[in-house]
Short mmCIF file of C-alpha atoms in Angstrom, two decimals:
data_model
loop_
_atom_site.label_atom_id
_atom_site.label_comp_id
_atom_site.label_asym_id
_atom_site.label_seq_id
_atom_site.Cartn_x
_atom_site.Cartn_y
_atom_site.Cartn_z
CA MET A 1 -57.59 -36.66 22.43
CA ASP A 2 -54.77 -37.78 20.10
CA CYS A 3 -51.82 -35.35 20.47
CA SER A 4 -49.50 -37.15 18.25
CA PRO A 5 -50.13 -34.87 15.18
CA LEU A 6 -49.45 -31.78 17.38
CA ILE A 7 -46.32 -33.44 18.72
CA ARG A 8 -45.15 -34.20 15.19
CA ARG A 9 -45.74 -30.63 14.06
CA LEU A 10 -43.86 -29.22 17.05
CA SER A 11 -40.98 -31.50 16.53
CA ALA A 12 -40.80 -30.51 12.86
CA LEU A 13 -40.87 -26.84 13.86
CA LEU A 14 -38.04 -27.31 16.34
CA LEU A 15 -36.00 -29.21 13.86
CA ALA A 16 -36.55 -26.26 11.34
CA LEU A 17 -35.56 -23.78 13.93
CA ALA A 18 -32.36 -25.67 14.87
CA ALA A 19 -31.39 -25.90 11.15
CA ALA A 20 -32.03 -22.23 10.43
CA PRO A 21 -29.15 -19.68 10.60
CA VAL A 22 -28.90 -17.88 13.94
CA ALA A 23 -30.28 -14.48 14.08
CA ALA A 24 -26.93 -12.78 14.29
CA GLN A 25 -25.81 -14.41 11.12
CA SER A 26 -28.92 -13.68 9.11
CA ALA A 27 -28.97 -10.06 10.06
CA PRO A 28 -26.81 -7.79 7.98
CA PRO A 29 -23.60 -6.92 9.69
CA ARG A 30 -22.79 -3.40 10.65
CA LEU A 31 -19.18 -3.78 9.61
CA GLU A 32 -17.51 -5.99 7.07
CA VAL A 33 -13.71 -6.13 7.45
CA LEU A 34 -11.14 -7.33 5.02
CA ILE A 35 -7.71 -8.07 6.36
CA VAL A 36 -5.15 -8.51 3.60
CA ILE A 37 -1.75 -9.89 4.53
CA ASP A 38 0.48 -9.09 1.52
CA GLN A 39 2.34 -12.24 0.40
CA MET A 40 0.81 -14.48 3.20
CA ARG A 41 1.24 -18.07 2.43
CA PRO A 42 -1.24 -20.65 3.95
CA ASP A 43 1.41 -22.97 5.03
CA TYR A 44 2.66 -20.40 7.55
CA PHE A 45 -0.52 -21.22 9.55
CA ASP A 46 0.49 -24.87 9.49
CA ARG A 47 4.07 -24.07 10.37
CA TYR A 48 3.69 -21.51 13.02
CA GLY A 49 0.01 -21.92 14.01
CA PRO A 50 0.72 -23.60 17.36
CA GLU A 51 2.86 -20.53 18.24
CA PHE A 52 0.22 -17.99 17.48
CA THR A 53 -1.72 -16.49 20.46
CA GLY A 54 -3.13 -13.29 18.97
CA GLY A 55 -5.05 -12.33 15.93
CA LEU A 56 -3.89 -14.93 13.60
CA ALA A 57 -4.60 -17.61 16.25
CA ARG A 58 -8.22 -16.25 16.41
CA PHE A 59 -8.74 -16.58 12.73
CA LEU A 60 -7.17 -20.02 12.52
CA ARG A 61 -8.98 -21.48 15.57
CA SER A 62 -12.34 -19.61 15.42
CA GLY A 63 -12.98 -19.07 11.72
CA VAL A 64 -14.12 -20.87 8.71
CA VAL A 65 -10.76 -21.89 7.05
CA PHE A 66 -10.74 -22.53 3.31
CA THR A 67 -7.70 -24.70 2.89
CA ASN A 68 -7.78 -24.89 -0.97
CA ALA A 69 -8.03 -21.14 -1.83
CA PHE A 70 -6.29 -19.42 -4.76
CA GLN A 71 -5.57 -16.25 -6.69
CA ASP A 72 -6.78 -17.51 -10.09
CA HIS A 73 -4.68 -15.74 -12.61
CA ALA A 74 -1.10 -15.86 -14.03
CA LEU A 75 0.61 -12.58 -12.82
CA THR A 76 0.50 -13.17 -9.04
CA GLU A 77 1.42 -9.65 -7.87
CA THR A 78 0.13 -7.09 -5.44
CA ALA A 79 -1.94 -4.95 -7.72
CA PRO A 80 -3.76 -7.73 -9.66
CA GLY A 81 -4.26 -9.73 -6.41
CA HIS A 82 -5.82 -6.80 -4.57
CA SER A 83 -8.08 -6.02 -7.46
CA THR A 84 -9.83 -9.48 -7.16
CA LEU A 85 -10.57 -9.40 -3.48
CA LEU A 86 -13.72 -7.39 -3.42
CA SER A 87 -14.59 -6.97 -7.09
CA GLY A 88 -15.60 -10.65 -7.68
CA ARG A 89 -13.70 -10.54 -11.03
CA PRO A 90 -10.26 -11.46 -12.40
CA PRO A 91 -7.64 -8.95 -13.55
CA ALA A 92 -8.64 -9.39 -17.20
CA SER A 93 -11.96 -7.78 -16.14
CA THR A 94 -10.76 -5.20 -13.65
CA GLY A 95 -7.95 -3.98 -15.90
CA ILE A 96 -5.45 -4.29 -13.20
CA PHE A 97 -3.26 -7.06 -14.50
CA ALA A 98 0.33 -5.94 -13.48
CA ASN A 99 1.95 -3.89 -10.83
CA ASP A 100 3.57 -1.44 -13.18
CA LEU A 101 0.24 -0.75 -14.86
CA GLY A 102 -1.78 -0.56 -11.61
CA VAL A 103 -2.40 2.65 -9.63
CA GLY A 104 0.44 5.05 -10.44
CA ASP A 105 -1.14 8.24 -11.84
CA SER A 106 0.78 11.35 -12.83
CA ALA A 107 -2.52 13.17 -13.27
CA THR A 108 -2.83 13.18 -9.50
CA VAL A 109 -0.54 14.35 -6.71
CA LEU A 110 0.06 13.15 -3.13
CA LEU A 111 -1.63 15.57 -0.71
CA PRO A 112 0.82 17.43 1.50
CA ALA A 113 0.02 15.89 4.84
CA SER A 114 2.47 17.74 7.14
CA ALA A 115 5.72 19.58 7.23
CA GLN A 116 7.41 16.37 6.36
CA THR A 117 5.73 16.20 2.96
CA GLY A 118 5.73 19.96 2.09
CA ARG A 119 6.19 19.40 -1.67
CA LEU A 120 3.88 17.70 -4.11
CA TRP A 121 4.67 14.21 -5.39
CA PRO A 122 3.00 12.20 -8.21
CA GLY A 123 0.13 10.48 -6.81
CA SER A 124 -1.96 7.27 -7.26
CA SER A 125 -5.51 6.56 -8.19
CA PRO A 126 -7.85 3.75 -9.35
CA ARG A 127 -8.08 5.43 -12.81
CA ARG A 128 -7.20 2.09 -14.55
CA PHE A 129 -9.67 -0.02 -12.50
CA ARG A 130 -12.68 -1.00 -14.43
CA GLY A 131 -16.14 -1.91 -13.24
CA THR A 132 -17.39 -2.05 -9.65
CA GLY A 133 -16.70 -3.78 -6.32
CA LEU A 134 -18.33 -4.39 -2.94
CA TYR A 135 -18.25 -0.78 -1.85
CA ASP A 136 -20.13 0.26 -5.00
CA TRP A 137 -22.70 -2.43 -4.44
CA LEU A 138 -23.27 -1.26 -0.84
CA LEU A 139 -23.60 2.28 -1.96
CA ALA A 140 -26.20 1.28 -4.63
CA ARG A 141 -28.46 0.23 -1.87
CA ASP A 142 -27.49 2.82 0.81
CA SER A 143 -25.83 6.11 -0.10
CA ALA A 144 -24.83 6.59 3.55
CA THR A 145 -22.47 3.56 3.39
CA ARG A 146 -18.94 4.42 4.79
CA VAL A 147 -15.62 3.03 3.75
CA LEU A 148 -12.19 3.15 5.24
CA SER A 149 -9.13 1.56 3.56
CA VAL A 150 -5.55 1.78 4.98
CA SER A 151 -2.31 0.30 3.75
CA ARG A 152 1.37 0.83 3.57
CA LYS A 153 1.04 0.48 -0.22
CA ASP A 154 -0.97 2.69 -2.37
CA ARG A 155 -2.30 -0.28 -4.40
CA GLY A 156 -3.15 -2.12 -1.29
CA ALA A 157 -5.34 0.65 0.02
CA ILE A 158 -6.92 1.65 -3.45
CA LEU A 159 -7.75 -1.47 -5.37
CA PRO A 160 -10.05 -3.30 -2.88
CA VAL A 161 -12.25 -0.20 -2.87
CA GLY A 162 -12.29 0.35 -6.69
CA ARG A 163 -12.94 3.76 -8.26
CA ALA A 164 -15.06 5.28 -5.51
CA ARG A 165 -13.71 8.34 -3.81
CA GLY A 166 -13.83 7.27 -0.09
CA ASN A 167 -11.49 7.31 2.85
CA VAL A 168 -8.45 5.67 1.28
CA PHE A 169 -4.94 6.23 2.85
CA TRP A 170 -1.48 4.85 2.50
CA TYR A 171 2.06 5.46 3.66
CA ALA A 172 4.43 7.79 1.72
CA GLY A 173 7.44 9.89 2.77
CA GLY A 174 7.05 9.23 6.53
CA VAL A 175 3.33 9.91 6.82
CA PHE A 176 -0.01 8.34 5.92
CA THR A 177 -1.73 10.31 3.07
CA THR A 178 -3.85 10.08 -0.08
CA SER A 179 -3.91 11.62 -3.47
CA SER A 180 -5.91 14.37 -5.12
CA TRP A 181 -8.19 11.75 -6.73
CA TYR A 182 -9.80 11.58 -3.30
CA GLY A 183 -10.08 15.21 -2.32
CA ASP A 184 -8.14 18.40 -1.70
CA SER A 185 -6.82 17.63 1.79
CA ILE A 186 -6.40 14.82 4.22
CA PRO A 187 -8.84 14.72 7.18
CA SER A 188 -7.92 16.54 10.42
CA TRP A 189 -7.72 13.25 12.36
CA LEU A 190 -5.14 11.82 9.98
CA TYR A 191 -3.14 15.11 10.02
CA ALA A 192 -3.20 14.85 13.81
CA TRP A 193 -2.06 11.31 13.82
CA ASN A 194 0.83 12.21 11.44
CA MET A 195 1.88 15.09 13.61
CA ARG A 196 2.38 12.86 16.53
CA GLY A 197 5.55 11.59 14.77
CA GLY A 198 5.09 7.90 15.36
CA PRO A 199 7.21 6.68 12.45
CA ALA A 200 10.02 9.18 13.25
CA ALA A 201 10.15 7.84 16.79
CA LEU A 202 11.48 4.53 15.40
CA THR A 203 14.75 6.14 14.18
CA GLY A 204 17.64 3.83 15.04
CA LYS A 205 15.40 1.16 16.61
CA GLU A 206 16.60 -2.41 16.78
CA TRP A 207 14.71 -5.29 15.40
CA GLY A 208 15.66 -8.22 17.70
CA LEU A 209 13.88 -11.50 18.11
CA PHE A 210 10.37 -11.39 19.53
CA ARG A 211 10.97 -14.64 21.61
CA ASP A 212 13.71 -16.75 23.04
CA PRO A 213 16.25 -17.55 20.22
CA ALA A 214 16.09 -21.23 21.15
CA THR A 215 12.43 -21.30 19.83
CA TYR A 216 13.46 -20.44 16.24
CA ALA A 217 14.36 -23.57 14.22
CA GLU A 218 15.56 -21.48 11.17
CA ALA A 219 19.23 -20.67 10.60
CA ASP A 220 20.35 -17.19 10.81
CA SER A 221 23.25 -15.55 8.84
CA LEU A 222 22.39 -16.92 5.37
CA SER A 223 24.45 -14.74 3.12
CA TYR A 224 22.20 -14.92 0.10
CA GLU A 225 19.40 -13.06 2.08
CA ASN A 226 18.84 -9.36 1.81
CA SER A 227 21.87 -8.72 -0.36
CA GLU A 228 20.25 -7.00 -3.21
CA PHE A 229 22.21 -3.87 -4.53
CA GLY A 230 25.13 -4.71 -2.22
CA ALA A 231 23.21 -4.76 0.98
CA ARG A 232 24.71 -7.13 3.60
CA ASP A 233 22.20 -7.08 6.40
CA PHE A 234 21.14 -10.79 6.95
CA THR A 235 21.86 -11.35 10.63
CA PHE A 236 19.81 -10.51 13.73
CA PRO A 237 19.57 -7.97 15.16
CA HIS A 238 18.60 -5.61 12.36
CA ARG A 239 18.73 -1.93 13.03
CA LEU A 240 16.83 0.96 11.48
CA PRO A 241 18.95 3.78 10.21
CA ALA A 242 20.05 6.46 12.70
CA ASP A 243 19.12 9.22 10.14
CA THR A 244 15.51 9.91 10.35
CA GLY A 245 15.08 10.67 6.70
CA ALA A 246 16.78 7.39 5.72
CA MET A 247 14.83 5.55 8.34
CA LEU A 248 11.46 6.72 7.03
CA LEU A 249 12.31 5.27 3.59
CA ARG A 250 13.38 2.00 5.08
CA LEU A 251 10.61 1.54 7.57
CA ARG A 252 8.53 -0.28 5.13
CA ASP A 253 10.88 -3.30 5.40
CA TYR A 254 10.51 -3.62 9.17
CA PRO A 255 7.78 -5.13 11.26
CA TRP A 256 6.65 -1.93 12.94
CA MET A 257 5.12 -0.80 9.70
CA ASP A 258 2.25 -3.18 10.25
CA SER A 259 1.64 -1.91 13.73
CA LEU A 260 1.53 1.75 12.43
CA THR A 261 -0.89 0.70 9.67
CA LEU A 262 -3.26 -1.10 12.23
CA ASP A 263 -3.01 2.01 14.51
CA VAL A 264 -4.03 4.34 11.68
CA ALA A 265 -6.95 2.09 10.73
CA LEU A 266 -8.17 1.98 14.33
CA GLU A 267 -7.99 5.78 14.64
CA GLY A 268 -9.83 6.03 11.37
CA VAL A 269 -12.64 3.80 12.66
CA ARG A 270 -12.85 6.08 15.71
CA ARG A 271 -12.99 9.24 13.74
CA THR A 272 -15.09 8.30 10.68
CA GLY A 273 -17.68 6.26 12.57
CA VAL A 274 -17.30 3.30 10.28
CA GLY A 275 -19.40 0.48 11.55
CA GLN A 276 -21.07 2.65 14.05
CA ARG A 277 -24.46 3.27 12.35
CA GLU A 278 -27.41 1.31 11.13
CA GLY A 279 -26.42 -0.31 7.91
CA THR A 280 -23.35 -2.11 6.62
CA ASP A 281 -19.97 -0.29 6.23
CA LEU A 282 -16.63 -1.53 4.98
CA LEU A 283 -13.22 -1.47 6.50
CA VAL A 284 -10.17 -2.75 4.60
CA VAL A 285 -6.68 -3.09 6.12
CA SER A 286 -3.87 -4.29 3.89
CA LEU A 287 -0.60 -5.15 5.77
CA SER A 288 2.52 -5.11 3.68
CA THR A 289 5.43 -5.90 5.80
CA THR A 290 5.24 -9.68 5.31
CA ASP A 291 5.76 -8.99 1.61
CA ALA A 292 8.84 -6.79 2.24
CA ILE A 293 10.48 -9.36 4.55
CA GLY A 294 9.54 -12.32 2.20
CA HIS A 295 11.35 -10.64 -0.66
CA ASP A 296 14.43 -9.79 1.37
CA TYR A 297 14.75 -13.01 3.45
CA GLY A 298 12.47 -15.56 1.96
CA PRO A 299 9.58 -17.62 3.34
CA ASP A 300 11.78 -20.07 5.30
CA SER A 301 13.86 -17.44 7.17
CA ARG A 302 14.16 -16.62 10.74
CA GLU A 303 13.02 -13.08 9.85
CA MET A 304 9.80 -14.32 8.43
CA HIS A 305 9.13 -16.52 11.54
CA ASP A 306 9.66 -13.46 13.73
CA GLN A 307 7.59 -11.16 11.58
CA LEU A 308 4.61 -13.48 11.74
CA LEU A 309 4.78 -13.74 15.63
CA ARG A 310 4.77 -9.93 15.80
CA LEU A 311 1.83 -9.66 13.24
CA ASP A 312 -0.09 -12.28 15.26
CA HIS A 313 0.45 -10.08 18.38
CA TRP A 314 -0.51 -6.80 16.74
CA LEU A 315 -3.48 -8.17 15.03
CA GLY A 316 -4.88 -9.52 18.24
CA TRP A 317 -4.47 -6.02 19.79
CA PHE A 318 -6.26 -4.52 16.76
CA LEU A 319 -9.21 -7.03 16.90
CA ASP A 320 -9.70 -6.41 20.60
CA SER A 321 -9.64 -2.58 20.13
CA LEU A 322 -11.89 -2.79 17.11
CA ALA A 323 -14.42 -4.76 19.30
CA VAL A 324 -14.61 -1.88 21.68
CA LEU A 325 -15.69 0.47 18.99
CA VAL A 326 -17.92 -1.92 16.85
CA PRO A 327 -19.51 -4.81 18.74
CA SER A 328 -18.21 -8.21 17.57
CA ASP A 329 -21.75 -9.51 17.05
CA GLY A 330 -22.14 -6.89 14.31
CA THR A 331 -18.88 -7.54 12.62
CA VAL A 332 -17.78 -10.11 9.99
CA LEU A 333 -14.17 -10.40 9.04
CA ALA A 334 -12.27 -12.13 6.20
CA LEU A 335 -8.57 -12.64 5.99
CA SER A 336 -6.80 -13.26 2.72
CA ALA A 337 -3.66 -12.49 0.61
CA ASP A 338 -2.78 -11.07 -2.76
CA HIS A 339 -0.24 -13.80 -3.60
CA GLY A 340 2.45 -16.10 -2.04
CA VAL A 341 6.14 -16.20 -2.65
CA GLN A 342 8.85 -18.51 -3.90
CA PRO A 343 11.78 -19.77 -1.83
CA PHE A 344 15.24 -18.58 -2.62
CA PRO A 345 16.75 -20.83 -5.28
CA GLU A 346 19.90 -20.94 -3.11
CA ALA A 347 17.88 -22.36 -0.28
CA THR A 348 16.35 -25.26 -2.28
CA GLY A 349 19.25 -25.92 -4.62
CA LYS A 350 16.79 -26.01 -7.47
CA GLY A 351 15.70 -23.52 -10.11
CA GLY A 352 17.24 -20.14 -10.61
CA ARG A 353 16.46 -16.65 -11.83
CA VAL A 354 15.27 -15.62 -15.30
CA SER A 355 14.30 -12.16 -16.64
CA PHE A 356 12.92 -10.43 -19.88
CA LYS A 357 14.42 -7.16 -18.76
CA ALA A 358 17.29 -7.09 -21.30
CA MET A 359 15.13 -8.42 -24.17
CA ALA A 360 12.41 -5.87 -23.55
CA GLN A 361 14.98 -2.97 -23.22
CA ARG A 362 16.68 -4.00 -26.41
CA THR A 363 13.31 -4.13 -28.25
CA ALA A 364 12.43 -0.63 -27.04
CA GLU A 365 15.88 0.82 -27.88
CA GLU A 366 15.90 -0.66 -31.36
CA ASN A 367 12.45 0.69 -32.22
CA LEU A 368 13.26 4.06 -30.70
CA ALA A 369 16.46 4.31 -32.77
CA ARG A 370 14.60 3.32 -35.98
CA TYR A 371 11.36 5.28 -35.60
CA ASP A 372 12.43 8.01 -33.24
CA ILE A 373 9.38 7.55 -30.92
CA PRO A 374 8.95 5.35 -27.86
CA ILE A 375 6.62 2.39 -28.52
CA GLY A 376 5.61 1.63 -24.99
CA VAL A 377 7.56 -1.50 -24.40
CA THR A 378 7.25 -2.60 -20.78
CA TRP A 379 7.95 -5.87 -19.08
CA ASP A 380 6.48 -7.16 -15.84
CA LEU A 381 7.74 -10.56 -14.82
CA GLY A 382 6.83 -12.87 -17.66
CA LEU A 383 4.80 -10.41 -19.73
CA ILE A 384 6.02 -7.89 -22.39
CA THR A 385 3.56 -5.25 -23.50
CA ALA A 386 3.87 -2.61 -26.23
CA ASP A 387 1.96 -0.05 -28.23
CA LEU A 388 1.00 -2.26 -31.13
CA ALA A 389 -0.94 0.41 -33.01
CA ALA A 390 2.24 2.48 -33.10
CA LEU A 391 4.24 -0.39 -34.39
CA ARG A 392 1.67 -1.32 -37.13
CA ALA A 393 1.46 2.35 -38.22
CA ARG A 394 5.17 2.09 -39.08
CA GLY A 395 4.89 -1.03 -40.99
CA VAL A 396 6.11 -3.45 -38.32
CA ASN A 397 4.70 -6.97 -38.61
CA VAL A 398 3.58 -7.40 -34.93
CA ASP A 399 3.08 -11.14 -35.26
CA SER A 400 6.55 -11.66 -36.58
CA LEU A 401 7.95 -9.54 -33.84
CA SER A 402 6.02 -11.53 -31.16
CA ASP A 403 7.10 -14.85 -32.71
CA ALA A 404 10.83 -13.78 -32.67
CA LEU A 405 10.63 -12.68 -29.07
CA ALA A 406 8.83 -15.94 -28.14
CA ARG A 407 11.64 -17.94 -29.72
CA GLU A 408 14.28 -16.01 -27.85
CA ALA A 409 12.30 -16.51 -24.57
CA ARG A 410 11.81 -20.23 -25.07
CA ALA A 411 15.66 -20.67 -25.37
CA MET A 412 16.20 -19.04 -21.90
CA PRO A 413 16.83 -21.36 -18.93
CA GLY A 414 13.79 -21.52 -16.76
CA VAL A 415 11.17 -20.62 -19.15
CA GLU A 416 8.52 -23.32 -19.51
CA ARG A 417 5.90 -21.88 -21.93
CA VAL A 418 5.53 -18.82 -24.05
CA PHE A 419 2.33 -17.47 -25.64
CA THR A 420 1.93 -14.86 -28.24
CA PRO A 421 -1.62 -13.22 -28.80
CA ARG A 422 -2.12 -15.63 -31.67
CA THR A 423 -1.09 -18.84 -29.85
CA LEU A 424 -3.13 -17.89 -26.68
CA ALA A 425 -6.18 -17.31 -28.74
CA ARG A 426 -5.77 -20.78 -30.35
CA ALA A 427 -5.04 -22.66 -27.10
CA PRO A 428 -7.76 -25.18 -26.33
CA GLU A 429 -10.15 -24.57 -23.46
CA GLY A 430 -8.71 -27.29 -21.33
CA ASP A 431 -5.27 -25.74 -21.35
CA GLU A 432 -4.88 -24.63 -17.66
CA THR A 433 -1.90 -22.31 -18.34
CA ALA A 434 -3.70 -20.65 -21.16
CA ARG A 435 -6.74 -20.25 -18.99
CA LEU A 436 -4.73 -18.43 -16.31
CA TRP A 437 -3.28 -15.97 -18.83
CA ARG A 438 -6.71 -15.34 -20.34
CA ARG A 439 -8.00 -14.37 -16.89
CA THR A 440 -4.99 -12.06 -16.49
CA ILE A 441 -4.60 -10.02 -19.73
CA PRO A 442 -7.62 -7.74 -20.47
CA PRO A 443 -8.97 -8.24 -24.12
CA TRP A 444 -8.13 -4.56 -24.92
CA GLN A 445 -4.54 -4.72 -23.72
CA ASP A 446 -1.65 -4.79 -26.29
CA TRP A 447 1.03 -7.22 -25.61
CA LEU A 448 3.79 -9.25 -27.36
CA ILE A 449 4.48 -12.39 -25.24
CA ALA A 450 3.32 -13.90 -22.02
CA ALA A 451 5.55 -16.73 -20.36
CA THR A 452 5.44 -19.07 -17.41
CA SER A 453 8.47 -20.18 -15.56
CA LYS A 454 9.52 -23.75 -14.64
CA PRO A 455 9.22 -24.93 -11.05
CA GLY A 456 11.71 -23.19 -8.78
CA TRP A 457 12.47 -20.49 -11.28
CA ILE A 458 11.66 -16.82 -10.40
CA TRP A 459 11.28 -13.69 -12.52
CA VAL A 460 14.37 -11.76 -11.10
CA ASP A 461 17.33 -10.31 -12.89
CA ALA A 462 19.69 -10.10 -9.90
CA PRO A 463 20.60 -12.14 -6.81
CA GLY A 464 19.88 -11.15 -3.20
CA TRP A 465 16.12 -11.37 -3.08
CA THR A 466 13.23 -13.65 -4.05
CA GLU A 467 10.03 -13.14 -5.91
CA HIS A 468 6.47 -14.12 -6.68
CA GLY A 469 4.42 -13.69 -9.80
CA THR A 470 4.43 -17.25 -11.37
CA THR A 471 1.74 -19.78 -11.87
CA GLN A 472 3.34 -22.18 -9.26
CA ARG A 473 1.22 -23.27 -6.39
CA VAL A 474 3.24 -21.46 -3.77
CA ASP A 475 2.48 -18.13 -5.58
CA MET A 476 -1.24 -18.84 -6.22
CA HIS A 477 -2.14 -20.55 -3.04
CA VAL A 478 -3.49 -18.02 -0.47
CA PRO A 479 -5.50 -18.18 2.76
CA ILE A 480 -9.23 -17.34 2.90
CA ILE A 481 -10.65 -17.31 6.41
CA PHE A 482 -14.01 -15.81 7.44
CA MET A 483 -14.73 -15.09 11.24
CA GLY A 484 -17.78 -13.57 12.84
CA THR A 485 -20.93 -14.35 14.84
CA GLY A 486 -22.50 -17.70 13.71
CA LEU A 487 -19.30 -18.84 11.82
CA GLY A 488 -16.66 -21.47 12.61
CA PRO A 489 -14.59 -23.18 13.57
CA ARG A 490 -14.60 -25.17 10.34
CA ARG A 491 -12.25 -26.28 7.64
CA VAL A 492 -13.42 -26.48 4.06
CA SER A 493 -11.26 -28.39 1.50
CA ARG A 494 -13.16 -27.56 -1.73
CA LYS A 495 -11.44 -25.21 -4.24
CA VAL A 496 -12.34 -21.53 -3.99
CA THR A 497 -10.84 -18.28 -5.18
CA THR A 498 -10.36 -14.72 -3.91
CA GLU A 499 -13.07 -13.62 -6.38
CA ASP A 500 -15.54 -15.34 -4.02
CA ILE A 501 -14.94 -12.90 -1.14
CA GLY A 502 -16.73 -9.93 -2.55
CA PRO A 503 -19.94 -11.62 -3.61
CA THR A 504 -19.98 -13.44 -0.25
CA PHE A 505 -19.78 -10.21 1.71
CA ALA A 506 -22.50 -8.79 -0.53
CA ALA A 507 -24.75 -11.66 0.28
CA LEU A 508 -24.15 -11.23 4.01
CA ALA A 509 -25.14 -7.56 3.63
CA GLY A 510 -28.19 -8.39 1.60
CA VAL A 511 -27.07 -6.83 -1.58
CA ARG A 512 -26.08 -8.19 -5.01
CA PRO A 513 -23.27 -7.24 -7.44
CA THR A 514 -24.48 -4.60 -9.85
CA GLU A 515 -22.58 -6.26 -12.79
CA PRO A 516 -21.74 -9.88 -13.83
CA VAL A 517 -19.04 -11.45 -11.63
CA SER A 518 -17.13 -14.70 -11.76
CA GLY A 519 -16.87 -15.11 -8.02
CA ARG A 520 -19.45 -17.11 -6.23
CA VAL A 521 -21.19 -16.73 -2.84
CA LEU A 522 -19.59 -19.19 -0.32
CA PRO A 523 -22.46 -21.14 1.11
CA GLU A 524 -20.47 -21.98 4.15
CA ILE A 525 -20.47 -18.21 5.07
CA ALA A 526 -23.73 -16.92 3.47
CA PRO A 527 -26.35 -19.59 3.24
CA ARG A 528 -29.29 -19.13 0.83
CA ARG A 529 -32.19 -17.40 2.58
#
């Protein structure tokens, strides 16, 4: 009997089985986790990766690392960046195109979480967010889907989730809380966590170096660091204020803020049961201290080096603890960032600072004096917005006003290009800078000018700190790393964007976006089935 056909069929079957995704990868995960490190630059992994031993090391050495990943829009800020991460869409679609027009909402109030926040403060919400995101897509398939999102910043917690009223919490006034958008009270588990007084226990604590000083190559005592508004704290060790009230306000600028955020997230997983049921749940943790330290000390500072070592350590603890609650073989994680940061001009000897603040304020004051009403002039980095309908109703030629402001802006040192609504509409499709602004400004948004800065120039009106928000590579380039059963280690060099994260998570969970998205499923993470 000739067995060769049977052998050939068996060989083909074995080859097909070997090429197929492993079962753990093809089964929908129980928990999808997004870790956002605010202001995390990918070159930090290259620079400090050999020193990492905790959570950052695990992502770097065990995950699928996309080395050419970007926030693909012009205003590289926290709110726009976070809005892209799970929506699959750019800021021009989500409506969250600038920090100042992000999540602040006077129609809501912060919920009084303990005796420390006994009065009501203006709250935050996703009211301006348009469309849907990953959590909505999961809910459309399974109404029992659970979500937990925690951050030091309100926008970091709110915007990855979108408009849904889930478990969304952030730090304010010494406690973790939420706003009336999400309910009438905070859950009992979070109230109990706040009452333990973890933040207050840090009063007067000293931030010294995490490791032997000889292991830090960066210079200390650089006088241009952390000197905004007359502050002069630029040398290790740094000490939190001895007054508890003052300390609770300053805590966000110190490394322990990340450890507290991770602790709240872990307690939330325990108490809400996220990831502990049949079906896919979502956990978002946005860590903000790297952003605060980057602004104060810059990306090349000893403080940034130390912050990342501490973050690596705490993130390792968090991942180990999470695995106790939700088995690792049912969890898929992604790590990314909302933007990067520019170095201090003083550090590079190149570039400088430029601001539209005075020009925008003058425009607002002149129109208020003439028409006796505010016309909504605001500025955010290189963008000036206004209530164009109010201006036109009073006979103002808006195009002429935009042209005049554009001429003034072009004469400023550090300004590279300036668009008005007319010139942006006329820019050719191949104009990369115009493309970035089109992906930033929603078609319904009124604005007067939008500008980009020259390399090395930052949108800051005073010395003492550095900034992001430009279209320079160091602001747009971010990490994207996926980690989980059946993934990595692998490095992928093709260009991807943060808008790809949400659709990829959706594909892993076996759902589709419920509206058109620009992001694409990453085949290295979610192969076609």
